[in-house]
Short mmCIF file of C-alpha atoms in Angstrom, two decimals:
data_model
loop_
_atom_site.label_atom_id
_atom_site.label_comp_id
_atom_site.label_asym_id
_atom_site.label_seq_id
_atom_site.Cartn_x
_atom_site.Cartn_y
_atom_site.Cartn_z
CA MET A 2 -4.84 -28.40 -0.99
CA ARG A 3 -3.16 -26.81 2.36
CA THR A 4 -5.15 -25.58 5.10
CA THR A 5 -4.09 -22.05 4.43
CA ASN A 6 -7.48 -20.07 3.96
CA ARG A 7 -7.05 -16.30 5.15
CA LEU A 8 -5.53 -13.57 3.25
CA VAL A 9 -4.48 -10.44 4.74
CA LEU A 10 -3.61 -7.81 2.66
CA TRP A 11 -1.69 -4.33 3.78
CA ASN A 12 -1.59 -0.99 2.44
CA VAL A 13 1.67 0.16 2.91
CA ASP A 14 2.09 4.16 3.21
CA HIS A 15 0.43 5.44 6.28
CA THR A 16 -0.84 1.93 7.39
CA LEU A 17 2.71 0.32 8.23
CA VAL A 18 5.11 3.13 7.41
CA ASP A 19 5.60 6.66 7.17
CA VAL A 20 8.27 7.58 4.83
CA GLY A 21 6.56 10.85 3.56
CA ARG A 22 9.94 12.69 3.54
CA VAL A 23 11.92 10.34 1.45
CA THR A 24 8.85 10.20 -1.14
CA ARG A 25 8.75 14.15 -1.23
CA ASP A 26 12.66 14.04 -2.15
CA ALA A 27 12.27 11.32 -4.76
CA TYR A 28 9.35 12.93 -6.51
CA ALA A 29 11.31 16.32 -6.66
CA GLU A 30 14.14 14.38 -8.33
CA ALA A 31 12.13 12.21 -10.60
CA PHE A 32 10.06 15.40 -11.90
CA ARG A 33 13.38 17.15 -12.38
CA ARG A 34 14.86 14.19 -14.26
CA THR A 35 11.66 13.93 -16.37
CA THR A 36 10.66 17.39 -17.42
CA GLY A 37 14.05 19.37 -16.80
CA ARG A 38 12.18 21.49 -14.29
CA PRO A 39 12.09 21.93 -10.40
CA LEU A 40 9.07 20.53 -8.70
CA VAL A 41 7.00 23.34 -7.14
CA ARG A 42 3.86 21.34 -5.94
CA LEU A 43 3.51 17.52 -5.54
CA ALA A 44 -0.09 16.23 -5.47
CA PRO A 45 -1.97 14.82 -2.55
CA THR A 46 -0.59 11.51 -2.08
CA PRO A 47 -3.18 9.30 0.31
CA GLY A 48 -5.38 6.81 -0.93
CA ARG A 49 -3.84 7.31 -4.52
CA THR A 50 -2.17 5.01 -6.95
CA GLU A 51 1.39 6.07 -8.27
CA SER A 52 0.10 6.73 -11.64
CA GLU A 53 -2.60 9.12 -10.32
CA ILE A 54 -0.05 11.09 -8.17
CA ILE A 55 2.41 11.43 -11.25
CA PHE A 56 -0.11 12.62 -13.65
CA GLU A 57 -1.62 15.18 -11.28
CA THR A 58 1.65 16.38 -10.14
CA LEU A 59 2.72 17.17 -13.73
CA ALA A 60 -0.77 19.06 -14.48
CA PHE A 61 -0.30 20.78 -11.09
CA ASN A 62 3.14 21.94 -12.62
CA ASP A 63 1.83 22.90 -16.03
CA ILE A 64 3.38 20.09 -17.88
CA VAL A 65 1.42 18.77 -20.98
CA THR A 66 1.80 15.42 -20.74
CA THR A 67 2.40 12.85 -23.60
CA ASP A 68 2.53 8.69 -23.56
CA ASP A 69 6.02 8.83 -22.86
CA HIS A 70 5.80 10.72 -19.19
CA LEU A 71 4.62 8.08 -17.03
CA PRO A 72 7.04 5.26 -17.89
CA ALA A 73 9.98 7.76 -17.98
CA PHE A 74 8.78 9.23 -14.60
CA VAL A 75 8.31 5.82 -13.04
CA ALA A 76 11.90 4.66 -14.02
CA ALA A 77 13.10 8.03 -12.64
CA LEU A 78 10.78 7.38 -9.41
CA THR A 79 12.45 3.69 -8.98
CA GLU A 80 16.07 5.17 -9.40
CA ALA A 81 15.65 8.05 -6.90
CA PHE A 82 14.12 5.56 -4.05
CA ALA A 83 17.06 3.35 -4.52
CA ALA A 84 19.26 6.05 -4.27
CA ARG A 85 17.82 7.09 -0.89
CA ARG A 86 17.67 3.56 0.58
CA ALA A 87 19.41 4.54 3.71
CA ASP A 88 17.46 7.61 4.01
CA LEU A 89 14.22 5.35 4.70
CA THR A 90 15.90 4.22 7.80
CA THR A 91 16.96 7.86 8.88
CA HIS A 92 13.84 9.66 8.16
CA GLY A 93 11.25 6.93 7.72
CA ARG A 94 9.60 5.03 10.55
CA VAL A 95 7.69 1.86 10.80
CA LEU A 96 4.03 2.98 12.53
CA PRO A 97 3.39 2.14 16.21
CA GLY A 98 2.23 -1.32 16.63
CA ALA A 99 2.78 -2.33 12.83
CA HIS A 100 5.76 -4.76 13.58
CA GLU A 101 3.90 -6.26 16.31
CA ALA A 102 0.73 -6.69 14.33
CA VAL A 103 2.06 -8.11 11.44
CA THR A 104 4.62 -10.34 13.58
CA ALA A 105 1.26 -11.75 15.36
CA LEU A 106 -0.51 -12.22 12.10
CA SER A 107 2.28 -14.34 10.92
CA ARG A 108 1.76 -16.87 13.71
CA LEU A 109 -1.79 -17.35 13.17
CA PRO A 110 -2.80 -20.38 11.44
CA GLY A 111 -3.98 -20.82 8.08
CA THR A 112 -3.13 -16.99 7.39
CA VAL A 113 -1.08 -15.55 4.37
CA GLN A 114 0.07 -11.87 4.49
CA SER A 115 0.80 -9.63 1.55
CA VAL A 116 0.27 -6.03 0.25
CA LEU A 117 -2.18 -3.92 -1.75
CA THR A 118 -0.67 -0.80 -2.57
CA GLY A 119 -0.98 2.03 -4.92
CA ALA A 120 2.93 2.33 -4.91
CA ILE A 121 5.29 0.82 -7.57
CA GLN A 122 6.52 -2.57 -6.57
CA PRO A 123 10.26 -1.87 -6.31
CA ASN A 124 9.54 1.14 -3.96
CA ALA A 125 6.96 -0.65 -2.05
CA GLU A 126 9.27 -3.61 -1.51
CA LEU A 127 12.22 -1.24 -0.75
CA LYS A 128 10.47 0.71 2.14
CA LEU A 129 9.16 -2.68 3.79
CA SER A 130 12.65 -4.54 3.55
CA GLU A 131 14.74 -1.58 5.12
CA LEU A 132 12.02 -0.96 7.55
CA GLY A 133 12.15 -4.59 8.68
CA LEU A 134 8.56 -5.87 7.89
CA ALA A 135 9.27 -7.78 4.48
CA GLY A 136 10.10 -10.94 6.11
CA PHE A 137 6.51 -11.68 7.30
CA LEU A 138 4.87 -10.73 3.94
CA ASP A 139 4.52 -12.60 0.72
CA LEU A 140 5.60 -9.71 -1.54
CA VAL A 141 5.63 -11.67 -4.81
CA ALA A 142 1.65 -12.23 -4.36
CA GLY A 143 0.80 -8.47 -3.71
CA GLY A 144 -1.05 -6.07 -5.64
CA TYR A 145 1.02 -3.11 -7.00
CA GLU A 146 0.62 0.09 -9.04
CA ASN A 147 1.08 -0.95 -12.68
CA GLY A 148 -0.69 1.88 -14.45
CA VAL A 149 -3.53 -0.70 -15.73
CA TYR A 150 -5.70 -1.86 -12.87
CA SER A 151 -7.40 -0.31 -10.23
CA LYS A 152 -6.94 -1.06 -6.55
CA ALA A 153 -10.08 -3.06 -6.63
CA ALA A 154 -8.69 -5.17 -9.68
CA LEU A 155 -5.43 -5.55 -7.80
CA LEU A 156 -7.28 -7.08 -4.79
CA GLU A 157 -8.62 -9.56 -6.95
CA LEU A 158 -5.21 -10.09 -8.77
CA ALA A 159 -3.58 -10.51 -5.37
CA ARG A 160 -6.13 -13.08 -4.27
CA THR A 161 -5.45 -15.02 -7.45
CA ARG A 162 -1.51 -14.65 -6.96
CA ALA A 163 -1.63 -15.95 -3.35
CA GLY A 164 -4.11 -18.72 -4.20
CA ASP A 165 -1.55 -19.94 -6.90
CA ARG A 166 1.35 -19.54 -4.78
CA HIS A 167 0.11 -21.22 -1.58
CA ASP A 168 -2.07 -23.91 -3.30
CA ALA A 169 -5.18 -22.72 -1.49
CA THR A 170 -8.52 -20.87 -2.30
CA PHE A 171 -8.98 -17.35 -0.70
CA GLY A 172 -12.56 -16.55 -0.91
CA GLU A 173 -13.60 -12.77 -1.00
CA LYS A 174 -14.82 -12.79 2.42
CA GLN A 175 -11.57 -14.70 3.61
CA THR A 176 -9.43 -11.72 2.29
CA VAL A 177 -9.37 -8.90 4.49
CA TYR A 178 -7.77 -5.45 3.63
CA LEU A 179 -6.02 -3.40 6.18
CA ALA A 180 -5.65 0.26 5.02
CA ASP A 181 -6.13 4.20 5.81
CA HIS A 182 -8.33 6.00 3.28
CA PRO A 183 -12.01 6.03 2.27
CA ARG A 184 -10.67 5.13 -1.19
CA ASP A 185 -8.93 1.97 0.09
CA ILE A 186 -12.60 1.26 1.91
CA GLN A 187 -14.27 1.80 -1.80
CA ALA A 188 -12.08 -0.55 -3.60
CA ALA A 189 -12.36 -3.21 -0.90
CA HIS A 190 -16.38 -2.74 -1.27
CA ILE A 191 -16.05 -3.11 -5.17
CA ALA A 192 -14.01 -6.43 -4.55
CA ARG A 193 -16.35 -7.70 -2.09
CA SER A 194 -13.79 -7.93 0.62
CA PRO A 195 -14.00 -6.81 4.25
CA ILE A 196 -11.68 -4.18 5.19
CA ILE A 197 -10.17 -2.96 8.42
CA ALA A 198 -9.66 0.96 8.47
CA VAL A 199 -6.91 2.30 10.41
CA ALA A 200 -7.00 6.07 11.18
CA THR A 201 -3.09 6.40 10.76
CA GLY A 202 -3.49 8.49 7.79
CA SER A 203 -5.53 11.54 6.60
CA ALA A 204 -8.73 10.34 7.25
CA THR A 205 -10.40 10.60 10.94
CA ALA A 206 -11.72 7.33 12.42
CA ALA A 207 -15.47 9.08 11.92
CA GLU A 208 -14.65 9.57 8.23
CA LEU A 209 -13.41 5.99 7.85
CA ARG A 210 -16.67 4.83 9.38
CA SER A 211 -18.50 6.85 7.24
CA ALA A 212 -17.17 5.48 4.20
CA GLY A 213 -18.46 2.11 5.48
CA ALA A 214 -15.15 0.34 6.85
CA ASP A 215 -16.05 -3.11 8.49
CA ALA A 216 -14.19 -2.08 11.60
CA VAL A 217 -11.97 0.90 12.21
CA LEU A 218 -8.95 1.09 14.70
CA SER A 219 -7.33 4.30 15.83
CA ASP A 220 -3.96 2.50 14.93
CA LEU A 221 -2.19 -0.76 15.43
CA THR A 222 -0.81 -0.53 18.87
CA ASP A 223 -3.51 -2.88 20.23
CA THR A 224 -2.28 -6.26 18.98
CA ASP A 225 -5.11 -8.34 20.31
CA ALA A 226 -7.47 -5.93 18.82
CA VAL A 227 -6.04 -6.36 15.35
CA ILE A 228 -5.98 -9.85 15.67
CA ARG A 229 -9.64 -9.95 16.93
CA ALA A 230 -10.66 -8.01 13.88
CA VAL A 231 -8.90 -10.01 11.25
CA VAL A 232 -10.57 -13.20 12.57
CA GLU A 233 -13.89 -12.09 13.15
CA LEU A 234 -13.99 -10.58 9.57
CA THR A 235 -12.69 -13.63 7.83
CA GLY A 236 -13.83 -16.34 9.94
CA SER A 237 -11.52 -19.19 11.50
CA ALA A 238 -8.72 -20.80 9.73
#
């Protein structure tokens, strides 16, 4: 057994990166390809899984859904994002302090980093690779939207995957989630893992505290504060 015993899971959108313009453009194309109609209204995205966004977007635009809509939309969305690879660096950005935070945590003894996101895996990986963060994260071990599991269940799945890949046991309390929305806090509570909430999304710091985050940061620019919060919540590796 190796000494690795801390798992850090990152939410992607609005915690590490902002690719909102590319997301909107990709959704518009995927909607048109799936329904044959132009997208009029995109559902709110913060804190949601891709399937939730897709179904609500279809409903907002008066589409009567069938069992075929989700897989068709997901396939179209994957292709639409891949076609916009260059746009991710042109119109997307790494949020302030995110690169420094993941770099510093990668040097922390006994620590593995991965992701827990509502995005589908190919799109999450594309965002992180194009914006220069993928090299610090074990993306194979991550939890991604798959149309079946909640974020809480995906957190448990990521713990299992990371443990298998790194020959280690990641306990509930040694797995910390960094995210930006009250729904992420709820998922961490269900999975019985600590969460560090970052007020870089649509929720304020006060809202994140009220939702029960174990620690709240205004952003990721204070690298020492990020490291301190992770260590305090997970214990020494």
